[in-house]
Amino acid sequence: MRMRRAHSRAHSRAHSRAALPAALLAVAAAFGPAVAAAGDPHPAAAPEVRRDGVVRGAAGPVPGALVTVYEAGTGWGESPRPLGTARTDDRGRFRITHTPPRTPGSVVYLTADTPPADDQQAPEGRVAHRPEPVRLAAVLTGAPDTGNGRRPHGITVTERTTVAAGFALAQFTRDGGFAGPWPGPRNAAYVSHNLADVTTGGISAFLAAPPNGSQTSTLRTFNSLADAVAACTLSTRGCADLLDTARPPGGPRPRDTLQAVADIARAPGTHPDRLFELARRNPTYTPALDTAPTAWTLALRYEGNGREIDGPGNIAFDRGGDAWIVNNYTYNADPQVPVCGGRQLLRLRPDGRDAAGAPYEGGGLYGAGYGVAFGPDGDLWATNFGFQGRGCALDPDPLFRSISQFDAHGRALSPPQGWRQGGYVQPQGALAAPDGTLWVANCGSRSVTRIPGGRPERAQNIPVGGSALVKPFGVSLDGRGRAWVTGNGSDSVAVFAPDGTLERTVTGGGLRRPLGIASDSEGNQWVSNSGAVPVPCEDGTAQQLADAVGPAGGPAADGASVTLIGPDGTPAASPFTAGSLTLPWGIAVDGSDTVWVADFSGQRVTRLCGVRTTACPPGHRTGQPISPATAGYGSDGLVRNTGVQIDPSGNVWLANNWELAPVQTNPGGHQMVLFVGLATPVRTPLIGRPRAL
């Protein structure tokens, strides 16, 4: 078995080396002959790109707008580079011819600067060269038919394309332009096209159709945001009101509409009622919201190919920002049909489409739950908890005693029965350290498994005697390589030294039925206390879990909270009990050390101020909610959520694990939900502590 694994690894690495030149050629092809092959002493001259389009606001075509094509900055603080400019004619049309961007894979976008409608002049009068509050935008990278010159109006710039650009690239927007390190802006560019179609200036087909469209409020929220921007394109007074309303707490007033949209995306709970009234002044885009939201977030449902997601448990992002997702159950759309454990590893691109060759199978994968993690070598590990619906004829006992391993291409490295050395019993949480050591929580055996260097044949089972660690569930790692493991059945957190020695067991501080745990950059541990969830391992069952959590949307569970534990193992005297925490499950820390908590009952995610209070709104204390205190960031696209993670673009992903009214034959939800541009980006994969992009 060891020789088979070594051969598989060698084959995988050789394939990666062989694939590299092909990948570079693919990038070169995408950007045309401007990208020369390595070693070419006479690279071909870069062909110019022609961009045809029209600028159109709520009142119609916009004449005299200054249109500029930019290459986004490829690092923090790097200024965008203008590639070409033009003025719109009296019908709002423009044509720009420019050289390609310098950096393959960088984001290309377009802005249109114009004064409000009541200040506009005809093109022959020219618009004064001064900063204007109206800056519309459209992201070109990843969009079809915007650079080949074959369409008379290949690009249509509107308030809708501006909202799409400003939200998707919110974390990379400064002074009305975009800049940031790979892969954040690139991935965000692709997400923007899930909101608006830059060839028509209207709603994208993705946003218009199920599982989005009329099934959630996101489409209506998006149109209302476009109406708020239109208040600025229609009048000087509307501009002043928009920029005043969008000003973030403690931040400067945005100088233009694009920056205003990004500021709203990053602080969506600021003045929601005022922004709604602004959007209602001159409603143009329909359908729109009838009442003000508690926060102006945009949440997109992803369902992959539409027949693969059933009970997603958790997410891990690879270096390029693709989401690798483990499934509790085998897919079936009918909740009345008994389903067995999921045997597929899902991989979604940032825009929600399947990656090439995905989903993946094999390696003993069966009914994985909360455990999915990358190692520093790029391999993906999944823990086989053995979830299955009532009525599945399979005996899960021999199937929940393993973990599975896949390479970066989705090929199984573990044998057909999974890796079994290490005493796995219903394994759940997992995380890798920078040295490659993998830690696994064995929910069914009151133990953890340590895998030195990611070598499964060396796996070491570490039992914790008595009742000190019952139903081990979540795993995090601090900067010293110590593993912190939640005990769902013991109201505790166990701390293990890098060599596997149990250092201490933490109790108190409000720990009650804990589930998820996440480290911040300073080594503090944040624990989500469900207060009520009995994980169905040892002698527990899924029906007992369903009975304990009760109906969705009910009152907060007794003990629902978040506990902060310092690096020395001392918990804060009292847990944090924001009103939006009703049944906390998953927990994650973003690039500014703020804390995100998924709710299994309330269709929401809560954001808490971390220990770095300078990253929070002025006056906030550690543990205080940044999201609306009693509502969190909610969405009717959510059901019952377990895993929550942050990607390199600042999108917050949640796993729709169970339906709101779960039928135990097949209780699984069928989507991932992405809150666009809401968090501070994180460098991925997550190995050890979180790192800012």
Tab-separated table of C-alpha atoms in Angstrom, residues 52-453:
chain	number	residue	atom	x	y	z
A	52	ASP	CA	-16.875	49.022	-28.642
A	53	GLY	CA	-19.677	49.965	-26.328
A	54	VAL	CA	-22.212	52.364	-24.939
A	55	VAL	CA	-22.652	54.125	-21.591
A	56	ARG	CA	-26.263	54.112	-20.501
A	57	GLY	CA	-27.769	55.403	-17.262
A	58	ALA	CA	-31.282	55.295	-15.873
A	59	ALA	CA	-32.199	58.304	-18.037
A	60	GLY	CA	-30.763	56.818	-21.234
A	61	PRO	CA	-27.486	57.165	-23.178
A	62	VAL	CA	-24.802	59.273	-21.511
A	63	PRO	CA	-22.986	61.659	-23.874
A	64	GLY	CA	-19.605	63.192	-23.116
A	65	ALA	CA	-18.489	60.522	-20.629
A	66	LEU	CA	-14.770	59.926	-20.292
A	67	VAL	CA	-14.332	56.171	-20.785
A	68	THR	CA	-11.073	54.545	-19.685
A	69	VAL	CA	-9.896	50.944	-19.914
A	70	TYR	CA	-7.600	49.938	-17.041
A	71	GLU	CA	-5.408	47.058	-16.044
A	72	ALA	CA	-5.937	46.577	-12.298
A	73	GLY	CA	-2.949	46.831	-9.999
A	74	THR	CA	-1.518	43.395	-9.231
A	75	GLY	CA	-0.520	44.141	-5.632
A	76	TRP	CA	-1.744	46.118	-2.634
A	77	GLY	CA	-1.100	49.811	-3.172
A	78	GLU	CA	-0.223	49.368	-6.837
A	79	SER	CA	-2.071	51.842	-9.020
A	80	PRO	CA	-4.223	50.655	-11.906
A	81	ARG	CA	-2.667	51.298	-15.321
A	82	PRO	CA	-4.761	53.073	-17.973
A	83	LEU	CA	-4.685	51.285	-21.327
A	84	GLY	CA	-6.818	53.611	-23.428
A	85	THR	CA	-9.467	56.333	-23.305
A	86	ALA	CA	-12.294	57.808	-25.372
A	87	ARG	CA	-15.307	60.109	-25.090
A	88	THR	CA	-18.853	58.953	-25.693
A	89	ASP	CA	-20.715	60.550	-28.575
A	90	ASP	CA	-24.195	62.054	-28.420
A	91	ARG	CA	-25.674	58.527	-28.351
A	92	GLY	CA	-23.427	57.398	-25.532
A	93	ARG	CA	-21.264	55.246	-27.818
A	94	PHE	CA	-17.504	54.819	-27.626
A	95	ARG	CA	-14.653	52.937	-29.250
A	96	ILE	CA	-11.299	52.363	-27.584
A	97	THR	CA	-8.268	50.680	-29.135
A	98	HIS	CA	-5.521	49.752	-26.716
A	99	THR	CA	-2.610	47.399	-26.086
A	100	PRO	CA	-3.203	44.278	-23.979
A	101	PRO	CA	-2.368	44.296	-20.267
A	102	ARG	CA	1.223	43.720	-19.186
A	103	THR	CA	0.497	40.951	-16.698
A	104	PRO	CA	-1.244	37.745	-17.846
A	105	GLY	CA	-4.165	37.026	-15.560
A	106	SER	CA	-4.581	40.612	-14.374
A	107	VAL	CA	-8.041	42.150	-14.290
A	108	VAL	CA	-9.105	44.488	-17.083
A	109	TYR	CA	-12.005	46.821	-16.395
A	110	LEU	CA	-13.573	49.975	-17.712
A	111	THR	CA	-14.824	53.148	-16.045
A	112	ALA	CA	-17.061	55.900	-17.380
A	113	ASP	CA	-16.772	59.267	-15.626
A	114	THR	CA	-19.554	61.763	-16.086
A	115	PRO	CA	-21.241	64.511	-14.096
A	116	PRO	CA	-24.822	64.000	-12.862
A	117	ALA	CA	-27.513	64.318	-15.530
A	118	ASP	CA	-28.427	67.902	-14.625
A	119	ASP	CA	-24.766	68.969	-15.085
A	120	GLN	CA	-24.053	67.145	-18.352
A	121	GLN	CA	-22.885	68.918	-21.478
A	122	ALA	CA	-22.860	67.827	-25.097
A	123	PRO	CA	-19.623	66.213	-26.295
A	124	GLU	CA	-18.585	69.302	-28.232
A	125	GLY	CA	-18.726	71.325	-25.025
A	126	ARG	CA	-16.521	68.751	-23.284
A	127	VAL	CA	-16.856	67.840	-19.635
A	128	ALA	CA	-14.583	69.820	-17.333
A	129	HIS	CA	-11.450	67.989	-16.165
A	130	ARG	CA	-12.353	67.631	-12.525
A	131	PRO	CA	-13.238	64.718	-10.280
A	132	GLU	CA	-16.840	63.783	-10.965
A	133	PRO	CA	-19.080	61.926	-8.518
A	134	VAL	CA	-20.543	59.630	-11.188
A	135	ARG	CA	-18.176	56.779	-12.022
A	136	LEU	CA	-19.821	53.816	-13.702
A	137	ALA	CA	-17.839	50.647	-14.291
A	138	ALA	CA	-17.808	47.275	-16.012
A	139	VAL	CA	-15.453	44.342	-15.455
A	140	LEU	CA	-14.148	42.988	-18.761
A	141	THR	CA	-12.052	40.039	-17.594
A	142	GLY	CA	-14.092	36.874	-17.931
A	143	ALA	CA	-16.883	38.509	-19.944
A	144	PRO	CA	-17.867	37.349	-23.452
A	145	ASP	CA	-17.798	39.483	-26.590
A	146	THR	CA	-16.171	42.591	-25.146
A	147	GLY	CA	-12.891	42.757	-27.013
A	148	ASN	CA	-13.193	41.263	-30.492
A	149	GLY	CA	-14.616	44.273	-32.328
A	150	ARG	CA	-17.351	42.237	-34.004
A	151	ARG	CA	-20.257	43.666	-32.026
A	152	PRO	CA	-21.428	47.271	-32.556
A	153	HIS	CA	-22.013	47.615	-28.810
A	154	GLY	CA	-19.896	44.889	-27.230
A	155	ILE	CA	-19.996	46.562	-23.803
A	156	THR	CA	-22.909	48.269	-22.103
A	157	VAL	CA	-21.960	50.216	-18.980
A	158	THR	CA	-24.838	50.848	-16.574
A	159	GLU	CA	-25.661	51.223	-12.903
A	160	ARG	CA	-26.117	47.444	-12.772
A	161	THR	CA	-22.623	46.686	-14.100
A	162	THR	CA	-21.316	49.217	-11.568
A	163	VAL	CA	-22.990	47.442	-8.652
A	164	ALA	CA	-21.639	44.111	-9.912
A	165	ALA	CA	-18.093	45.477	-10.144
A	166	GLY	CA	-18.188	47.365	-6.854
A	167	PHE	CA	-19.563	44.448	-4.831
A	168	ALA	CA	-17.477	41.665	-6.344
A	169	LEU	CA	-14.240	43.664	-6.087
A	170	ALA	CA	-15.180	45.534	-2.918
A	171	GLN	CA	-12.114	44.340	-1.019
A	172	PHE	CA	-9.824	45.572	-3.826
A	173	THR	CA	-11.428	48.980	-4.453
A	174	ARG	CA	-9.597	52.119	-3.408
A	175	ASP	CA	-10.080	55.614	-4.853
A	176	GLY	CA	-12.435	54.333	-7.512
A	177	GLY	CA	-10.018	51.721	-8.930
A	178	PHE	CA	-9.059	48.089	-8.397
A	179	ALA	CA	-5.796	46.568	-7.154
A	180	GLY	CA	-4.721	43.498	-5.191
A	181	PRO	CA	-2.646	40.308	-5.323
A	182	TRP	CA	-3.520	37.147	-7.241
A	183	PRO	CA	-5.927	35.363	-7.182
A	184	GLY	CA	-8.268	37.731	-5.343
A	185	PRO	CA	-9.167	40.303	-8.020
A	186	ARG	CA	-9.193	37.717	-10.813
A	187	ASN	CA	-11.652	35.460	-9.011
A	188	ALA	CA	-13.766	38.437	-7.999
A	189	ALA	CA	-13.967	39.482	-11.652
A	190	TYR	CA	-15.553	36.151	-12.524
A	191	VAL	CA	-18.036	36.473	-9.651
A	192	SER	CA	-19.078	39.901	-10.952
A	193	HIS	CA	-20.464	38.279	-14.103
A	194	ASN	CA	-22.852	36.259	-11.948
A	195	LEU	CA	-24.538	39.568	-11.129
A	196	ALA	CA	-24.572	41.633	-14.323
A	197	ASP	CA	-24.138	41.004	-18.040
A	198	VAL	CA	-21.685	43.592	-19.356
A	199	THR	CA	-22.714	42.988	-22.960
A	200	THR	CA	-26.317	44.068	-22.279
A	201	GLY	CA	-25.858	46.091	-19.097
A	202	GLY	CA	-28.645	44.056	-17.508
A	203	ILE	CA	-29.100	41.170	-15.107
A	204	SER	CA	-26.887	38.146	-15.714
A	205	ALA	CA	-28.519	34.884	-16.733
A	206	PHE	CA	-27.039	33.328	-13.588
A	207	LEU	CA	-28.739	35.800	-11.234
A	208	ALA	CA	-32.028	35.657	-13.153
A	209	ALA	CA	-32.469	31.876	-12.960
A	210	PRO	CA	-33.005	29.291	-10.185
A	211	PRO	CA	-31.640	28.611	-7.636
A	212	ASN	CA	-31.398	32.428	-7.574
A	213	GLY	CA	-33.844	34.602	-9.512
A	214	SER	CA	-37.292	34.669	-7.955
A	215	GLN	CA	-36.319	32.021	-5.376
A	216	THR	CA	-34.402	34.522	-3.216
A	217	SER	CA	-34.377	38.268	-2.574
A	218	THR	CA	-30.893	38.813	-4.033
A	219	LEU	CA	-32.121	39.847	-7.492
A	220	ARG	CA	-34.458	42.435	-5.979
A	221	THR	CA	-31.708	43.700	-3.668
A	222	PHE	CA	-29.355	44.027	-6.623
A	223	ASN	CA	-31.881	46.096	-8.584
A	224	SER	CA	-32.520	48.352	-5.586
A	225	LEU	CA	-28.786	48.980	-5.288
A	226	ALA	CA	-28.717	49.916	-8.973
A	227	ASP	CA	-31.580	52.346	-8.303
A	228	ALA	CA	-29.555	53.910	-5.491
A	229	VAL	CA	-26.654	54.478	-7.887
A	230	ALA	CA	-29.117	55.854	-10.438
A	231	ALA	CA	-30.092	58.541	-7.934
A	232	CYS	CA	-26.597	59.895	-8.546
A	233	THR	CA	-26.635	59.555	-12.326
A	234	LEU	CA	-29.950	61.450	-12.362
A	235	SER	CA	-29.092	64.472	-10.216
A	236	THR	CA	-26.451	66.332	-8.256
A	237	ARG	CA	-28.586	66.160	-5.111
A	238	GLY	CA	-28.930	62.403	-5.490
A	239	CYS	CA	-25.153	62.132	-5.735
A	240	ALA	CA	-24.613	64.023	-2.525
A	241	ASP	CA	-27.150	61.855	-0.724
A	242	LEU	CA	-25.624	58.614	-2.021
A	243	LEU	CA	-22.076	59.557	-1.058
A	244	ASP	CA	-23.196	60.711	2.386
A	245	THR	CA	-25.214	57.538	2.992
A	246	ALA	CA	-22.463	55.194	1.789
A	247	ARG	CA	-19.779	56.694	4.002
A	248	PRO	CA	-18.458	53.826	6.176
A	249	PRO	CA	-18.177	54.218	9.951
A	250	GLY	CA	-14.930	56.019	10.702
A	251	GLY	CA	-14.008	56.205	7.024
A	252	PRO	CA	-13.851	58.969	4.438
A	253	ARG	CA	-16.795	59.950	2.295
A	254	PRO	CA	-16.537	58.119	-1.037
A	255	ARG	CA	-15.618	60.411	-3.869
A	256	ASP	CA	-17.586	58.620	-6.588
A	257	THR	CA	-20.327	56.073	-7.158
A	258	LEU	CA	-18.007	53.099	-7.712
A	259	GLN	CA	-16.271	53.695	-4.394
A	260	ALA	CA	-19.666	54.208	-2.760
A	261	VAL	CA	-20.835	50.787	-3.955
A	262	ALA	CA	-17.672	49.141	-2.594
A	263	ASP	CA	-18.107	50.916	0.740
A	264	ILE	CA	-21.703	49.669	0.969
A	265	ALA	CA	-20.539	46.121	0.222
A	266	ARG	CA	-17.896	46.212	2.979
A	267	ALA	CA	-20.190	47.819	5.570
A	268	PRO	CA	-23.681	46.760	4.430
A	269	GLY	CA	-25.395	47.527	7.719
A	270	THR	CA	-24.682	51.272	7.516
A	271	HIS	CA	-27.875	53.353	7.204
A	272	PRO	CA	-29.949	50.630	5.454
A	273	ASP	CA	-33.187	52.633	5.701
A	274	ARG	CA	-31.659	55.791	4.217
A	275	LEU	CA	-30.217	53.859	1.299
A	276	PHE	CA	-33.588	52.213	0.672
A	277	GLU	CA	-35.351	55.574	0.561
A	278	LEU	CA	-32.738	56.817	-1.896
A	279	ALA	CA	-33.348	53.788	-4.119
A	280	ARG	CA	-37.112	54.460	-4.060
A	281	ARG	CA	-36.884	58.044	-5.332
A	282	ASN	CA	-36.806	57.186	-9.027
A	283	PRO	CA	-37.277	53.417	-9.340
A	284	THR	CA	-35.994	52.198	-12.683
A	285	TYR	CA	-34.852	48.624	-12.282
A	286	THR	CA	-37.347	45.866	-11.523
A	287	PRO	CA	-38.162	43.760	-9.632
A	288	ALA	CA	-36.906	45.659	-6.588
A	289	LEU	CA	-37.299	45.476	-2.818
A	290	ASP	CA	-40.564	46.549	-1.184
A	291	THR	CA	-39.030	47.102	2.244
A	292	ALA	CA	-35.610	48.036	3.538
A	293	PRO	CA	-33.256	45.152	4.351
A	294	THR	CA	-31.377	44.996	7.644
A	295	ALA	CA	-28.148	44.984	5.625
A	296	TRP	CA	-27.342	45.449	1.935
A	297	THR	CA	-25.678	42.116	1.227
A	298	LEU	CA	-25.762	40.096	-1.989
A	299	ALA	CA	-25.895	36.326	-1.437
A	300	LEU	CA	-25.643	33.960	-4.414
A	301	ARG	CA	-26.677	30.324	-4.376
A	302	TYR	CA	-24.307	27.892	-6.113
A	303	GLU	CA	-25.439	24.381	-7.017
A	304	GLY	CA	-22.636	23.196	-9.316
A	305	ASN	CA	-24.060	21.021	-12.074
A	306	GLY	CA	-27.425	20.870	-10.275
A	307	ARG	CA	-27.246	17.204	-9.346
A	308	GLU	CA	-24.241	16.831	-7.066
A	309	ILE	CA	-24.715	18.820	-3.840
A	310	ASP	CA	-26.588	17.042	-1.036
A	311	GLY	CA	-25.737	17.959	2.530
A	312	PRO	CA	-22.494	19.902	2.014
A	313	GLY	CA	-20.624	19.896	5.314
A	314	ASN	CA	-17.587	22.132	4.961
A	315	ILE	CA	-15.280	23.863	2.484
A	316	ALA	CA	-11.542	24.172	1.871
A	317	PHE	CA	-10.038	26.532	-0.711
A	318	ASP	CA	-6.973	25.681	-2.749
A	319	ARG	CA	-4.236	28.126	-3.706
A	320	GLY	CA	-6.172	29.416	-6.695
A	321	GLY	CA	-9.387	29.906	-4.712
A	322	ASP	CA	-11.381	26.911	-5.955
A	323	ALA	CA	-13.776	25.550	-3.315
A	324	TRP	CA	-13.426	21.839	-2.431
A	325	ILE	CA	-16.568	20.634	-0.672
A	326	VAL	CA	-17.473	17.414	1.122
A	327	ASN	CA	-20.986	15.992	0.847
A	328	ASN	CA	-22.899	14.180	3.603
A	329	TYR	CA	-25.169	12.313	1.202
A	330	THR	CA	-25.466	10.900	-2.294
A	331	TYR	CA	-27.442	13.388	-4.370
A	332	ASN	CA	-31.173	12.985	-4.811
A	333	ALA	CA	-33.618	15.867	-5.219
A	334	ASP	CA	-36.442	13.992	-3.495
A	335	PRO	CA	-36.278	14.200	0.326
A	336	GLN	CA	-38.446	11.095	0.593
A	337	VAL	CA	-35.925	8.851	-1.176
A	338	PRO	CA	-33.434	7.222	1.231
A	339	VAL	CA	-29.868	8.239	0.442
A	340	CYS	CA	-26.586	6.696	1.512
A	341	GLY	CA	-23.324	8.474	2.278
A	342	GLY	CA	-21.855	10.888	-0.249
A	343	ARG	CA	-19.059	9.442	-2.378
A	344	GLN	CA	-18.125	12.562	-4.317
A	345	LEU	CA	-15.636	15.328	-3.594
A	346	LEU	CA	-16.937	18.536	-5.137
A	347	ARG	CA	-14.810	21.321	-6.585
A	348	LEU	CA	-16.374	24.599	-7.622
A	349	ARG	CA	-14.687	27.476	-9.394
A	350	PRO	CA	-15.131	30.935	-7.823
A	351	ASP	CA	-18.086	31.540	-10.157
A	352	GLY	CA	-19.832	28.370	-8.951
A	353	ARG	CA	-19.202	26.165	-11.967
A	354	ASP	CA	-17.614	22.738	-11.681
A	355	ALA	CA	-13.864	22.599	-12.155
A	356	ALA	CA	-12.647	20.411	-15.017
A	357	GLY	CA	-13.171	16.745	-14.176
A	358	ALA	CA	-15.090	17.447	-10.973
A	359	PRO	CA	-16.730	16.008	-8.983
A	360	TYR	CA	-14.135	13.420	-7.967
A	361	GLU	CA	-14.639	9.952	-6.545
A	362	GLY	CA	-12.746	7.065	-4.998
A	363	GLY	CA	-10.241	6.752	-2.182
A	364	GLY	CA	-12.787	5.338	0.272
A	365	LEU	CA	-14.778	8.569	0.458
A	366	TYR	CA	-18.094	8.017	2.251
A	367	GLY	CA	-20.444	10.382	4.060
A	368	ALA	CA	-17.838	13.027	4.875
A	369	GLY	CA	-18.993	15.736	7.260
A	370	TYR	CA	-17.003	18.634	8.717
A	371	GLY	CA	-13.486	17.452	7.901
A	372	VAL	CA	-11.856	18.749	4.716
A	373	ALA	CA	-8.374	20.275	4.659
A	374	PHE	CA	-5.382	20.894	2.421
A	375	GLY	CA	-1.825	20.015	3.304
A	376	PRO	CA	1.122	22.223	2.334
A	377	ASP	CA	1.944	19.839	-0.541
A	378	GLY	CA	-1.429	20.560	-2.161
A	379	ASP	CA	-3.089	17.269	-1.263
A	380	LEU	CA	-6.677	17.338	-0.015
A	381	TRP	CA	-7.838	15.284	2.985
A	382	ALA	CA	-11.447	14.357	3.774
A	383	THR	CA	-12.738	12.538	6.854
A	384	ASN	CA	-15.288	9.768	6.389
A	385	PHE	CA	-17.862	10.260	9.126
A	386	GLY	CA	-20.336	7.857	7.533
A	387	PHE	CA	-23.392	10.111	7.226
A	388	GLN	CA	-26.373	8.471	5.535
A	389	GLY	CA	-30.105	8.941	5.431
A	390	ARG	CA	-32.654	6.791	7.209
A	391	GLY	CA	-33.382	3.749	5.068
A	392	CYS	CA	-29.922	3.357	3.525
A	393	ALA	CA	-29.229	-0.381	3.439
A	394	LEU	CA	-25.463	-0.076	3.944
A	395	ASP	CA	-23.784	-0.782	7.269
A	396	PRO	CA	-21.780	2.407	7.973
A	397	ASP	CA	-19.510	0.803	10.582
A	398	PRO	CA	-16.764	-0.376	8.205
A	399	LEU	CA	-17.068	2.832	6.171
A	400	PHE	CA	-16.583	5.413	8.955
A	401	ARG	CA	-13.158	4.158	10.024
A	402	SER	CA	-11.005	5.929	7.468
A	403	ILE	CA	-9.917	9.171	5.855
A	404	SER	CA	-9.423	9.873	2.150
A	405	GLN	CA	-6.644	11.663	0.295
A	406	PHE	CA	-6.705	13.339	-3.133
A	407	ASP	CA	-4.049	15.149	-5.120
A	408	ALA	CA	-4.413	18.659	-6.543
A	409	HIS	CA	-6.051	17.238	-9.691
A	410	GLY	CA	-8.718	15.329	-7.759
A	411	ARG	CA	-7.143	11.899	-8.169
A	412	ALA	CA	-7.545	9.598	-5.183
A	413	LEU	CA	-4.260	8.764	-3.437
A	414	SER	CA	-5.856	6.676	-0.699
A	415	PRO	CA	-6.853	3.070	-1.454
A	416	PRO	CA	-10.481	2.076	-2.199
A	417	GLN	CA	-11.170	1.508	1.502
A	418	GLY	CA	-9.439	4.770	2.535
A	419	TRP	CA	-6.485	5.168	4.893
A	420	ARG	CA	-7.258	3.149	8.024
A	421	GLN	CA	-4.079	3.320	10.098
A	422	GLY	CA	-4.675	5.706	12.980
A	423	GLY	CA	-7.737	4.388	14.784
A	424	TYR	CA	-10.300	6.563	13.016
A	425	VAL	CA	-13.872	6.250	14.260
A	426	GLN	CA	-16.440	8.643	12.776
A	427	PRO	CA	-13.782	11.296	12.103
A	428	GLN	CA	-14.935	14.898	11.810
A	429	GLY	CA	-12.757	18.052	11.903
A	430	ALA	CA	-9.304	18.078	10.313
A	431	LEU	CA	-6.539	20.627	9.735
A	432	ALA	CA	-2.912	20.533	8.600
A	433	ALA	CA	0.070	22.332	10.122
A	434	PRO	CA	2.746	24.095	8.024
A	435	ASP	CA	5.081	21.097	8.515
A	436	GLY	CA	2.456	18.849	6.920
A	437	THR	CA	1.251	17.199	10.128
A	438	LEU	CA	-2.468	16.479	9.859
A	439	TRP	CA	-4.763	16.425	12.896
A	440	VAL	CA	-8.106	14.581	12.860
A	441	ALA	CA	-10.849	14.606	15.521
A	442	ASN	CA	-12.389	11.149	16.048
A	443	CYS	CA	-15.933	11.951	17.104
A	444	GLY	CA	-16.787	8.312	17.800
A	445	SER	CA	-13.800	7.281	19.907
A	446	ARG	CA	-12.817	10.176	22.217
A	447	SER	CA	-9.459	10.453	20.498
A	448	VAL	CA	-7.508	12.439	17.918
A	449	THR	CA	-5.231	11.123	15.220
A	450	ARG	CA	-1.929	12.792	14.404
A	451	ILE	CA	-0.368	12.129	10.981
A	452	PRO	CA	3.248	13.357	10.983
A	453	GLY	CA	4.250	14.996	7.695
